[in-house]
């Protein structure tokens, strides 16, 4: 995950910038750079590899200047070379960037048509040129950024430095975090509070869609409509703890909000973004064309990520998937063929049943691929191939960002299997990849609905039972919705395939029980809508999570409607996870429960 630092200082800042970038090293990166103003002119130093390489460059060719921006880059578009390292510069502006500019190919083509020459393979360079153009048209830096931001789609954070502007830094945030730090006659920007901890513990977090103009004495915040906005200053404990809650009440809330960024990072790790195709960061341990099935084993929320993957692998790769919870699988004595593929999924990489299942599969001669978040874990060490999720440390016991990162990695693996087996054409792969690239931006969009979801959660907190329904790949999401809710609010909740309604749960429906229906506009929409009507006919209380089309087609009284962005439905679980998590979170908060440490549950279950 990239890191951003900006400093408006009193003395030379390049060294300070490198020092605070060091505090972001834990996020992972493969190149780094700094830009400052020397006599009003932009100067840069960049280096491939670790920060010590950048520090060595700076020792050879020091950078003066009391204003600057710096960056650690985790390569997404283009290799981790010095040329692709940030900051990127164009006419009179330098920029550093975290996240993904989803529409960069369109923007790049548009700029090339206007005669702009590109020097890097990055998506970031389009931002530098778009702002540079505006400056050329005579706009001020603030006007230039305000004019450019609406052109960008995706989830990202940006920091800008302008030639001749010794007292101005601009930052912008859409779906990836950015914070302002306040010093004595100094001002700072950082992609997390940890970067700023040596300088200050007085922080303002930008809200989504905000941008900020900083001088040494002031911070002017603007919202997405360019209206001046008031944003609170908070004291952070970042210096005391490696993992900080930011301005969130609970880790779970922070982790829900981090998803556009970490899912973007995970997706980028599995794609060649510029070529628009999947590029797995490892060799598959089997020949996909020779497989007759895939086995998936996991526990809890990780198991439900696996259930989503079953739909994707069967559809994209035309490969049957057998899936089970690890505590059952390990004792079933299921026969397995040598050289088949077993996928285990685990955030911690230490879950006892998952580990034992993996060992069983290995004993049967299977090749094992482990989707793990902790790459130093036992499962990561013992499997044949590690498929990392780049969610960062997950503290809340109820898994959120690790789950959506698991979905992202599994979606890429499913596409890769499809291609290797000749089940997906290059054209379909390109479509699926562009759908994946759009996911972080759609997640950020879904997060914006939080206030409305919180209100619904308030009502939900008075229920004693809740039923979640979904079809197709929304069925595992119905299970996940129910699991999340019961884990942290202790309300009894069940998830059901919508088509099974008539075979049991319909008997429970009355005017008291909320029925939450997940209904993206997918191939199952019509059928899900009939189930909604069955619930309505029995006076059920329907909460629909779907897009405008789903609500229109349902054509019944909806007690509540959580409107989701319009999207291609293939990877809907990644986006629909957001309201599901927020519903559980706000219900538990309304009930005064211990959200991050729910009773009886553990983050990592290392016993049977
Ligand atoms: C526990 C946690 C869940 C998690 C499950 C599997 O039950 O509370 O959030 O999904 O374990 O954990 P793993 O680390 O293997 O993903």
Coordinates of C-alpha atoms and ligand atoms in Angstrom, one line a residue:
X1 CA 0.0 0.0 0.0
X2 CA 1.5 3.3 -0.9
X3 CA 2.3 6.0 1.6
X4 CA 2.0 9.8 1.3
X5 CA 3.7 12.5 3.3
X6 CA 3.7 16.3 2.8
X7 CA 5.5 19.0 4.9
X8 CA 5.3 22.7 5.0
X9 CA 8.2 23.3 7.3
X10 CA 10.6 26.0 8.7
X11 CA 13.8 24.4 7.5
X12 CA 14.9 21.7 5.0
X13 CA 12.2 19.0 4.8
X14 CA 13.5 16.3 2.6
X15 CA 15.2 14.4 5.5
X16 CA 12.0 14.7 7.6
X17 CA 9.9 13.4 4.8
X18 CA 12.1 10.3 4.4
X19 CA 12.0 9.7 8.2
X20 CA 8.2 9.8 8.3
X21 CA 7.9 7.6 5.2
X22 CA 9.9 5.1 7.2
X23 CA 7.0 4.9 9.6
X24 CA 4.8 3.8 6.7
X25 CA 7.2 1.0 5.6
X26 CA 5.0 -1.6 7.3
X27 CA 2.4 -1.0 4.5
X28 CA 4.9 -2.4 1.9
X29 CA 6.4 -0.6 -1.1
X30 CA 8.9 -1.1 -3.8
X31 CA 10.2 2.5 -4.7
X32 CA 10.1 5.9 -3.1
X33 CA 10.6 9.6 -3.9
X34 CA 10.6 13.2 -2.7
X35 CA 10.0 16.5 -4.3
X36 CA 10.7 19.9 -2.9
X37 CA 10.9 23.5 -4.1
X38 CA 14.4 25.0 -4.4
X39 CA 14.2 28.7 -5.1
X40 CA 10.6 28.2 -6.2
X41 CA 11.5 25.4 -8.7
X42 CA 10.4 21.8 -8.4
X43 CA 13.2 19.3 -7.8
X44 CA 12.8 15.6 -7.3
X45 CA 14.8 12.6 -6.2
X46 CA 13.4 9.1 -6.7
X47 CA 14.8 5.6 -6.2
X48 CA 13.8 2.0 -6.9
X49 CA 13.7 -0.3 -3.9
X50 CA 13.8 0.6 -0.2
X51 CA 14.0 4.0 1.4
X52 CA 17.7 3.5 2.1
X53 CA 18.3 3.8 -1.6
X54 CA 16.4 7.1 -1.7
X55 CA 18.3 8.3 1.4
X56 CA 21.6 7.4 -0.4
X57 CA 20.5 9.5 -3.5
X58 CA 19.7 12.4 -1.2
X59 CA 23.1 12.1 0.5
X60 CA 24.8 12.3 -3.0
X61 CA 22.5 15.1 -4.3
X62 CA 20.8 16.7 -1.4
X63 CA 17.5 18.6 -1.8
X64 CA 17.1 21.9 -0.1
X65 CA 13.6 23.5 0.3
X66 CA 11.3 23.9 3.2
X67 CA 8.2 22.5 1.5
X68 CA 7.9 19.1 0.0
X69 CA 6.0 15.9 -0.7
X70 CA 7.1 12.3 -0.5
X71 CA 5.9 8.8 -1.3
X72 CA 6.4 5.1 -1.0
X73 CA 5.0 3.3 -4.0
X74 CA 3.6 -0.1 -4.2
X75 CA 3.5 -0.7 -7.9
X76 CA 0.1 -1.1 -9.5
X77 CA 0.4 0.4 -13.0
X78 CA 3.9 -0.2 -14.3
X79 CA 7.0 -1.8 -12.8
X80 CA 8.7 -0.5 -9.6
X81 CA 11.3 1.5 -11.5
X82 CA 12.8 4.9 -10.7
X83 CA 10.9 6.4 -13.7
X84 CA 7.6 5.1 -12.4
X85 CA 8.3 6.2 -8.8
X86 CA 6.4 9.2 -7.5
X87 CA 6.3 12.2 -7.3
X88 CA 5.3 12.7 -10.9
X89 CA 5.6 16.2 -12.4
X90 CA 4.1 18.1 -15.3
X91 CA 4.0 21.9 -16.1
X92 CA 4.5 23.5 -12.7
X93 CA 3.1 20.7 -10.5
X94 CA 4.3 17.5 -8.7
X95 CA 1.9 14.9 -7.4
X96 CA 2.0 11.8 -5.2
X97 CA -0.9 9.3 -5.3
X98 CA -2.3 6.3 -3.4
X99 CA -4.9 4.1 -4.9
X100 CA -6.2 3.6 -8.4
X101 CA -7.4 6.0 -11.0
X102 CA -9.9 3.7 -12.6
X103 CA -10.5 5.7 -15.8
X104 CA -6.8 6.5 -16.4
X105 CA -6.7 4.8 -19.8
X106 CA -9.5 7.0 -21.1
X107 CA -7.8 10.1 -19.6
X108 CA -4.4 9.1 -21.0
X109 CA -5.8 8.7 -24.5
X110 CA -7.5 12.0 -24.3
X111 CA -4.3 13.8 -23.2
X112 CA -2.2 12.0 -25.9
X113 CA -4.8 13.2 -28.5
X114 CA -4.1 16.8 -27.2
X115 CA -0.3 16.3 -27.8
X116 CA 0.8 15.4 -24.2
X117 CA 3.8 13.1 -24.1
X118 CA 3.9 10.5 -21.3
X119 CA 7.1 9.4 -19.6
X120 CA 5.9 6.8 -17.2
X121 CA 3.5 3.8 -17.2
X122 CA 1.6 5.0 -14.2
X123 CA -2.0 6.0 -13.8
X124 CA -0.7 8.9 -11.6
X125 CA 0.9 10.8 -14.5
X126 CA -2.5 11.6 -16.0
X127 CA -3.3 13.6 -12.8
X128 CA -0.1 15.6 -13.1
X129 CA -0.9 16.5 -16.7
X130 CA -4.5 17.3 -16.1
X131 CA -3.5 19.8 -13.4
X132 CA -0.6 21.1 -15.5
X133 CA -3.0 21.8 -18.3
X134 CA -5.3 23.8 -16.0
X135 CA -2.3 25.8 -14.7
X136 CA -1.4 26.6 -18.4
X137 CA -4.9 27.9 -19.0
X138 CA -4.1 30.4 -16.2
X139 CA -6.0 28.8 -13.3
X140 CA -4.6 29.1 -9.8
X141 CA -3.4 25.9 -8.2
X142 CA -6.6 25.6 -6.1
X143 CA -8.8 26.2 -9.2
X144 CA -6.7 23.7 -11.2
X145 CA -7.2 21.0 -8.6
X146 CA -10.9 21.7 -8.1
X147 CA -11.4 21.6 -11.9
X148 CA -9.4 18.3 -12.3
X149 CA -10.8 16.2 -9.4
X150 CA -14.3 15.6 -10.9
X151 CA -12.5 14.0 -13.9
X152 CA -11.1 11.1 -11.8
X153 CA -12.9 7.9 -11.0
X154 CA -11.7 5.4 -8.5
X155 CA -10.5 5.3 -4.9
X156 CA -7.4 7.4 -4.2
X157 CA -5.6 10.1 -2.2
X158 CA -3.4 12.8 -3.7
X159 CA -0.9 15.4 -2.6
X160 CA 0.2 18.3 -4.8
X161 CA 3.2 20.7 -4.7
X162 CA 3.3 23.7 -7.1
X163 CA 6.2 25.6 -8.7
X164 CA 6.6 29.1 -7.3
X165 CA 4.2 28.3 -4.4
X166 CA 6.4 28.2 -1.3
X167 CA 3.4 28.2 1.1
X168 CA 0.9 25.8 -0.4
X169 CA 0.2 22.1 -0.4
X170 CA -3.0 20.6 -1.7
X171 CA -4.4 17.2 -0.6
X172 CA -7.4 15.3 -1.9
X173 CA -9.2 12.2 -0.7
X174 CA -11.6 9.9 -2.4
X175 CA -11.9 6.4 -0.9
X176 CA -8.3 6.3 0.4
X177 CA -7.4 8.0 3.7
X178 CA -5.6 11.3 4.1
X179 CA -4.9 13.3 7.2
X180 CA -3.7 16.9 8.0
X181 CA -1.4 17.4 11.0
X182 CA -1.0 20.7 12.7
X183 CA 2.4 22.0 14.0
X184 CA 3.8 25.3 15.3
X185 CA 4.1 27.4 12.1
X186 CA 4.3 24.0 10.2
X187 CA 1.7 21.9 8.5
X188 CA 1.7 18.2 7.4
X189 CA -0.2 15.8 5.2
X190 CA -0.1 12.1 5.7
X191 CA -1.8 9.0 4.4
X192 CA -2.1 7.9 8.0
X193 CA -1.6 9.4 11.4
X194 CA 1.3 7.2 12.0
X195 CA 3.4 9.0 9.4
X196 CA 2.8 12.3 11.3
X197 CA 3.3 11.0 14.8
X198 CA 6.8 12.5 15.2
X199 CA 5.5 16.0 14.4
X200 CA 2.1 16.3 15.9
X201 CA -0.8 14.5 17.5
X202 CA -3.3 17.1 16.4
X203 CA -5.0 15.7 13.3
X204 CA -7.9 16.3 10.9
X205 CA -9.0 13.4 8.8
X206 CA -10.4 14.4 5.4
X207 CA -13.8 13.1 4.7
X208 CA -14.5 11.3 1.5
X209 CA -14.6 13.6 -1.5
X210 CA -12.8 16.4 0.5
X211 CA -9.8 18.4 -0.7
X212 CA -7.6 20.7 1.4
X213 CA -5.4 23.7 0.8
X214 CA -2.6 24.0 3.4
X215 CA -0.4 26.9 4.2
X216 CA 2.0 27.0 7.2
X217 CA -0.7 28.8 9.2
X218 CA -4.0 27.5 7.8
X219 CA -6.0 24.5 6.5
X220 CA -9.0 25.2 4.3
X221 CA -11.2 22.2 3.7
X222 CA -13.5 21.9 0.8
X223 CA -16.1 19.2 0.2
X224 CA -16.8 17.4 -3.2
X225 CA -19.0 20.4 -4.3
X226 CA -16.1 22.8 -3.6
X227 CA -17.9 24.3 -0.6
X228 CA -15.8 25.4 2.4
X229 CA -16.2 22.7 5.0
X230 CA -15.6 22.5 8.8
X231 CA -13.6 19.5 9.8
X232 CA -12.9 18.6 13.4
X233 CA -9.4 18.4 14.8
X234 CA -8.8 15.3 16.9
X235 CA -5.9 14.1 19.2
X236 CA -4.5 10.8 18.0
X237 CA -2.7 8.1 19.9
X238 CA -0.7 7.0 16.8
X239 CA 2.6 7.6 18.5
X240 CA 1.8 5.1 21.2
X241 CA 0.3 2.3 19.0
X242 CA 1.4 0.9 15.7
X243 CA -2.2 0.4 14.8
X244 CA -4.4 3.4 15.4
X245 CA -8.2 3.7 15.3
X246 CA -7.9 7.1 13.4
X247 CA -11.1 9.1 14.0
X248 CA -13.2 5.9 14.3
X249 CA -14.9 4.8 17.5
X250 CA -14.0 1.1 16.7
X251 CA -11.4 -0.8 14.7
X252 CA -14.3 -2.5 12.9
X253 CA -15.5 0.9 11.6
X254 CA -12.0 1.9 10.5
X255 CA -11.6 -1.4 8.8
X256 CA -14.9 -1.1 6.9
X257 CA -13.8 2.3 5.7
X258 CA -10.3 1.1 4.7
X259 CA -11.8 -1.3 2.2
X260 CA -11.7 0.7 -1.0
X261 CA -8.0 1.3 -0.4
X262 CA -6.9 -2.3 0.6
X263 CA -9.2 -4.0 -1.9
X264 CA -7.8 -1.7 -4.5
X265 CA -4.3 -2.7 -3.4
X266 CA -5.2 -6.4 -3.5
X267 CA -6.8 -6.2 -6.9
X268 CA -3.8 -4.3 -8.3
X269 CA -1.5 -7.1 -6.9
X270 CA -3.4 -9.7 -9.1
X271 CA -3.8 -7.7 -12.3
X272 CA -1.7 -6.2 -15.0
X273 CA -3.8 -3.0 -14.9
X274 CA -2.3 -1.5 -18.0
X275 CA -2.9 -4.6 -20.1
X276 CA -6.3 -5.2 -18.6
X277 CA -5.7 -8.8 -17.7
X278 CA -5.1 -11.0 -14.7
X279 CA -1.5 -11.5 -13.8
X280 CA -1.1 -13.8 -10.8
X281 CA 1.8 -12.9 -8.6
X282 CA 2.8 -16.6 -8.4
X283 CA 2.8 -19.7 -10.6
X284 CA -0.2 -22.0 -10.1
X285 CA 1.0 -25.3 -8.5
X286 CA -1.1 -27.4 -10.9
X287 CA -1.9 -27.5 -14.6
X288 CA -5.4 -26.0 -14.6
X289 CA -6.4 -27.7 -17.8
X290 CA -5.8 -31.1 -16.2
X291 CA -8.0 -30.4 -13.2
X292 CA -11.4 -32.1 -12.7
X293 CA -12.3 -30.2 -9.6
X294 CA -11.1 -27.7 -7.0
X295 CA -11.6 -28.2 -3.3
X296 CA -12.0 -25.1 -1.0
X297 CA -11.7 -25.3 2.8
X298 CA -12.0 -22.6 5.4
X299 CA -13.8 -21.4 8.6
X300 CA -16.2 -18.6 9.4
X301 CA -16.2 -15.6 7.2
X302 CA -13.3 -17.0 5.2
X303 CA -15.5 -20.0 4.3
X304 CA -18.1 -17.7 3.0
X305 CA -15.5 -16.0 0.8
X306 CA -14.8 -19.5 -0.5
X307 CA -18.5 -20.0 -1.2
X308 CA -18.5 -16.9 -3.4
X309 CA -15.4 -18.2 -5.2
X310 CA -17.3 -21.5 -5.9
X311 CA -19.7 -19.5 -8.0
X312 CA -16.9 -17.7 -9.8
X313 CA -14.7 -20.7 -10.5
X314 CA -17.6 -22.9 -11.7
X315 CA -18.8 -20.1 -14.0
X316 CA -15.6 -18.6 -15.3
X317 CA -13.4 -21.8 -15.4
X318 CA -16.1 -24.4 -15.9
X319 CA -14.6 -26.4 -13.0
X320 CA -16.6 -28.1 -10.3
X321 CA -15.8 -26.8 -6.8
X322 CA -16.3 -28.9 -3.7
X323 CA -16.3 -26.7 -0.5
X324 CA -16.6 -27.5 3.1
X325 CA -16.0 -25.9 6.5
X326 CA -12.7 -27.1 7.8
X327 CA -13.9 -28.7 11.0
X328 CA -16.0 -31.1 8.9
X329 CA -13.6 -31.5 6.1
X330 CA -10.7 -32.6 8.2
X331 CA -12.5 -35.6 9.6
X332 CA -14.6 -36.6 6.5
X333 CA -11.8 -38.8 5.1
X334 CA -12.8 -37.6 1.7
X335 CA -10.8 -39.3 -1.1
X336 CA -8.7 -36.8 -3.1
X337 CA -6.8 -37.3 -6.3
X338 CA -3.0 -36.5 -6.3
X339 CA -2.1 -33.3 -8.0
X340 CA -5.5 -31.8 -7.6
X341 CA -5.9 -28.3 -6.2
X342 CA -7.0 -27.5 -2.7
X343 CA -7.6 -23.8 -1.8
X344 CA -7.5 -22.9 1.9
X345 CA -8.6 -19.4 3.0
X346 CA -7.6 -17.8 6.3
X347 CA -7.1 -14.3 7.4
X348 CA -4.8 -15.3 10.3
X349 CA -3.2 -18.3 8.7
X350 CA -3.4 -20.0 12.1
X351 CA -6.9 -21.4 12.3
X352 CA -6.4 -24.9 13.6
X353 CA -9.1 -26.7 11.6
X354 CA -8.1 -25.0 8.4
X355 CA -4.4 -25.9 9.0
X356 CA -5.3 -29.5 9.7
X357 CA -7.5 -29.7 6.5
X358 CA -4.6 -28.3 4.5
X359 CA -2.3 -31.0 6.0
X360 CA -4.9 -33.7 5.1
X361 CA -5.1 -32.5 1.5
X362 CA -1.3 -32.4 1.2
X363 CA -1.2 -36.0 2.6
X364 CA -3.6 -37.0 -0.1
X365 CA -1.1 -35.6 -2.7
X366 CA -3.1 -32.4 -3.4
X367 CA -1.3 -29.1 -4.3
X368 CA -2.3 -26.4 -1.9
X369 CA -2.9 -22.7 -2.5
X370 CA -3.5 -20.6 0.6
X371 CA -5.3 -17.2 0.5
X372 CA -3.9 -15.6 3.7
X373 CA -3.5 -12.1 5.1
X374 CA -0.7 -12.9 7.5
X375 CA 2.1 -14.1 5.2
X376 CA 4.4 -15.2 8.0
X377 CA 1.7 -17.6 9.4
X378 CA 1.9 -21.4 9.7
X379 CA -0.5 -21.9 6.8
X380 CA 1.5 -19.6 4.6
X381 CA 4.7 -21.4 5.5
X382 CA 3.3 -24.9 4.9
X383 CA 1.2 -24.4 1.7
X384 CA 2.6 -24.8 -1.8
X385 CA 1.6 -21.3 -3.0
X386 CA 0.7 -18.2 -1.0
X387 CA -2.0 -16.0 -2.5
X388 CA -1.7 -12.9 -0.2
X389 CA -4.5 -10.6 0.7
X390 CA -3.1 -7.1 1.3
X391 CA -5.7 -6.0 3.9
X392 CA -3.1 -4.9 6.5
X393 CA -3.6 -5.9 10.2
X394 CA -7.2 -6.6 11.0
X395 CA -8.0 -6.0 14.6
X396 CA -11.8 -6.2 14.9
X397 CA -12.8 -9.8 15.7
X398 CA -15.5 -9.8 13.0
X399 CA -13.7 -9.9 9.7
X400 CA -14.5 -7.2 7.2
X401 CA -11.6 -5.9 5.1
X402 CA -9.8 -9.3 5.2
X403 CA -13.0 -10.8 3.8
X404 CA -13.4 -8.4 0.8
X405 CA -9.6 -8.8 0.1
X406 CA -10.1 -12.6 0.1
X407 CA -12.9 -12.1 -2.5
X408 CA -10.7 -9.9 -4.6
X409 CA -7.8 -12.4 -4.7
X410 CA -10.3 -15.3 -5.3
X411 CA -12.0 -13.5 -8.2
X412 CA -8.6 -13.0 -9.8
X413 CA -7.7 -16.7 -9.3
X414 CA -11.1 -17.7 -10.8
X415 CA -10.4 -15.6 -13.9
X416 CA -6.9 -17.0 -14.2
X417 CA -8.2 -20.5 -14.0
X418 CA -10.8 -19.7 -16.7
X419 CA -8.2 -18.3 -19.0
X420 CA -5.8 -21.2 -18.5
X421 CA -8.6 -23.7 -19.2
X422 CA -9.7 -21.9 -22.3
X423 CA -13.1 -21.2 -20.7
X424 CA -12.8 -17.4 -20.9
X425 CA -12.1 -15.4 -24.1
X426 CA -9.6 -12.5 -23.9
X427 CA -12.6 -10.3 -24.5
X428 CA -14.6 -11.6 -21.5
X429 CA -11.4 -11.5 -19.3
X430 CA -10.9 -7.8 -20.3
X431 CA -14.5 -7.1 -19.3
X432 CA -14.2 -8.9 -16.0
X433 CA -10.9 -7.1 -15.2
X434 CA -12.4 -3.7 -15.9
X435 CA -15.3 -4.6 -13.6
X436 CA -12.8 -5.5 -10.9
X437 CA -10.9 -2.3 -11.4
X438 CA -14.2 -0.4 -10.8
X439 CA -14.8 -2.2 -7.4
X440 CA -12.8 0.1 -5.0
X441 CA -14.7 3.2 -6.4
X442 CA -18.0 1.4 -6.0
X443 CA -17.2 0.4 -2.4
X444 CA -16.4 4.1 -1.6
X445 CA -19.7 5.0 -3.1
X446 CA -21.5 2.4 -1.0
X447 CA -19.7 3.7 2.2
X448 CA -21.3 7.1 1.5
X449 CA -24.7 5.5 2.4
X450 CA -23.6 5.0 6.0
X451 CA -25.9 7.5 7.6
X452 CA -29.0 5.9 6.1
X453 CA -27.8 2.5 7.0
X454 CA -27.2 3.6 10.6
X455 CA -30.8 4.7 10.9
X456 CA -32.1 1.4 9.6
X457 CA -29.7 -0.4 12.1
X458 CA -31.4 1.6 14.9
X459 CA -34.7 -0.1 14.1
X460 CA -33.0 -3.4 13.5
X461 CA -31.6 -3.3 17.0
X462 CA -35.1 -3.8 18.4
X463 CA -35.6 -7.1 16.5
X464 CA -35.0 -10.5 18.0
X465 CA -34.7 -12.4 14.7
X466 CA -33.6 -11.3 11.3
X467 CA -33.7 -13.3 8.0
X468 CA -31.2 -12.6 5.2
X469 CA -32.1 -13.8 1.7
X470 CA -30.0 -13.9 -1.6
X471 CA -29.7 -16.0 -4.7
X472 CA -26.6 -17.1 -6.7
X473 CA -23.5 -15.4 -5.4
X474 CA -25.7 -13.2 -3.1
X475 CA -26.6 -16.4 -1.2
X476 CA -23.2 -16.6 0.5
X477 CA -23.5 -12.9 1.1
X478 CA -26.9 -13.6 2.9
X479 CA -25.0 -16.1 5.1
X480 CA -22.3 -13.5 5.7
X481 CA -24.9 -10.8 6.5
X482 CA -26.5 -13.1 9.1
X483 CA -23.1 -14.1 10.5
X484 CA -21.9 -10.6 10.9
X485 CA -25.1 -9.5 12.6
X486 CA -25.2 -12.4 15.1
X487 CA -21.5 -12.2 15.9
X488 CA -21.5 -8.6 17.1
X489 CA -25.1 -7.7 18.0
X490 CA -26.1 -11.2 19.3
X491 CA -29.4 -10.9 17.5
X492 CA -30.5 -14.2 16.1
X493 CA -30.0 -14.1 12.3
X494 CA -30.2 -16.6 9.6
X495 CA -29.1 -16.5 5.9
X496 CA -31.0 -18.5 3.4
X497 CA -31.0 -19.0 -0.4
X498 CA -34.0 -17.0 -1.5
X499 CA -35.3 -20.0 -3.5
X500 CA -35.4 -22.1 -0.3
X501 CA -37.8 -19.6 1.3
X502 CA -40.8 -21.7 0.5
X503 CA -39.2 -24.8 2.1
X504 CA -39.2 -23.6 5.6
X505 CA -38.4 -20.0 6.6
X506 CA -41.5 -18.6 5.1
X507 CA -43.3 -20.0 8.1
X508 CA -41.5 -17.5 10.3
X509 CA -42.6 -14.4 8.4
X510 CA -44.8 -12.1 10.3
X511 CA -45.1 -8.3 10.8
X512 CA -42.3 -8.4 13.4
X513 CA -39.4 -10.1 11.6
X514 CA -37.2 -8.0 9.3
X515 CA -36.3 -9.8 6.0
X516 CA -33.2 -8.3 4.4
X517 CA -33.0 -9.2 0.7
X518 CA -29.8 -8.8 -1.3
X519 CA -30.7 -8.1 -4.9
X520 CA -28.2 -6.8 -7.3
X521 CA -29.3 -6.5 -11.0
X522 CA -28.0 -10.0 -11.9
X523 CA -29.3 -13.0 -13.8
X524 CA -31.3 -14.0 -10.7
X525 CA -33.1 -10.6 -10.2
X526 CA -36.5 -11.7 -11.6
X527 CA -36.5 -14.8 -9.3
X528 CA -35.4 -12.9 -6.3
X529 CA -38.1 -10.3 -6.9
X530 CA -40.7 -13.1 -6.8
X531 CA -39.4 -14.1 -3.4
X532 CA -39.7 -10.5 -2.3
X533 CA -43.3 -10.6 -3.4
X534 CA -43.9 -13.8 -1.4
X535 CA -42.6 -12.1 1.7
X536 CA -44.7 -8.9 1.0
X537 CA -47.8 -11.0 0.6
X538 CA -47.4 -12.4 4.1
X539 CA -47.0 -8.9 5.6
X540 CA -43.2 -9.3 6.0
X541 CA -41.0 -6.3 6.8
X542 CA -38.7 -6.0 3.7
X543 CA -35.4 -4.3 3.8
X544 CA -34.1 -4.4 0.2
X545 CA -30.4 -3.9 -0.5
X546 CA -30.2 -3.4 -4.3
X547 CA -29.9 -0.9 -7.1
X548 CA -32.7 1.3 -8.4
X549 CA -33.8 -1.3 -11.0
X550 CA -34.2 -4.0 -8.3
X551 CA -36.4 -1.6 -6.2
X552 CA -38.5 -0.7 -9.2
X553 CA -39.0 -4.4 -10.2
X554 CA -39.9 -5.5 -6.7
X555 CA -43.0 -3.3 -7.0
X556 CA -44.1 -3.9 -3.4
X557 CA -44.0 -1.9 -0.2
X558 CA -40.4 -1.8 1.0
X559 CA -40.0 -0.9 4.6
X560 CA -36.5 0.3 3.8
X561 CA -34.4 0.4 0.7
X562 CA -30.6 0.6 0.8
X563 CA -29.7 1.9 -2.6
X564 CA -26.6 0.5 -4.1
X565 CA -24.7 2.0 -7.1
X566 CA -25.5 0.6 -10.5
X567 CA -22.8 -1.9 -11.4
X568 CA -22.1 -5.0 -13.4
X569 CA -23.2 -7.8 -11.0
X570 CA -20.3 -10.3 -11.4
X571 CA -18.4 -9.1 -8.4
X572 CA -21.4 -7.6 -6.5
X573 CA -20.4 -9.4 -3.2
X574 CA -17.4 -7.0 -2.8
X575 CA -19.7 -4.0 -2.9
X576 CA -22.7 -5.5 -1.1
X577 CA -20.4 -6.5 1.7
X578 CA -20.3 -2.8 2.7
X579 CA -23.9 -2.3 3.7
X580 CA -24.0 -5.7 5.3
X581 CA -21.1 -4.9 7.5
X582 CA -22.4 -1.4 8.3
X583 CA -25.8 -2.8 9.3
X584 CA -24.2 -5.2 11.7
X585 CA -21.8 -2.6 13.1
X586 CA -24.4 0.1 13.7
X587 CA -26.9 -2.3 15.2
X588 CA -24.3 -3.5 17.7
X589 CA -23.3 0.1 18.5
X590 CA -27.0 1.1 19.0
X591 CA -27.3 -1.8 21.4
X592 CA -24.1 -0.8 23.3
X593 CA -22.3 -4.0 22.5
X594 CA -18.5 -4.5 22.5
X595 CA -18.1 -4.3 18.7
X596 CA -14.4 -5.1 18.4
X597 CA -14.3 -7.8 21.0
X598 CA -17.7 -9.6 20.9
X599 CA -18.4 -12.0 23.8
X600 CA -17.0 -15.6 23.4
X601 CA -15.4 -15.0 20.0
X602 CA -11.7 -14.9 19.2
X603 CA -9.9 -13.4 16.3
X604 CA -7.8 -16.4 15.6
X605 CA -9.1 -19.8 16.6
X606 CA -6.1 -22.0 17.1
X607 CA -7.9 -24.8 19.0
X608 CA -10.5 -27.2 17.6
Ligands
LIG1 C1 -13.0 -16.6 13.8 C2 -13.1 -15.1 13.5 C3 -13.7 -14.9 12.1 C4 -12.9 -15.6 11.0 C5 -12.7 -17.1 11.4 C6 -11.7 -17.7 10.5 O1 -14.2 -17.2 13.9 O2 -13.9 -14.5 14.5 O3 -13.8 -13.5 11.8 O4 -13.6 -15.5 9.8 O5 -12.2 -17.2 12.7 O6 -10.4 -17.1 10.7 P1 -9.3 -17.1 9.7 O7 -8.2 -16.4 10.4 O8 -8.9 -18.5 9.4 O9 -9.7 -16.4 8.5

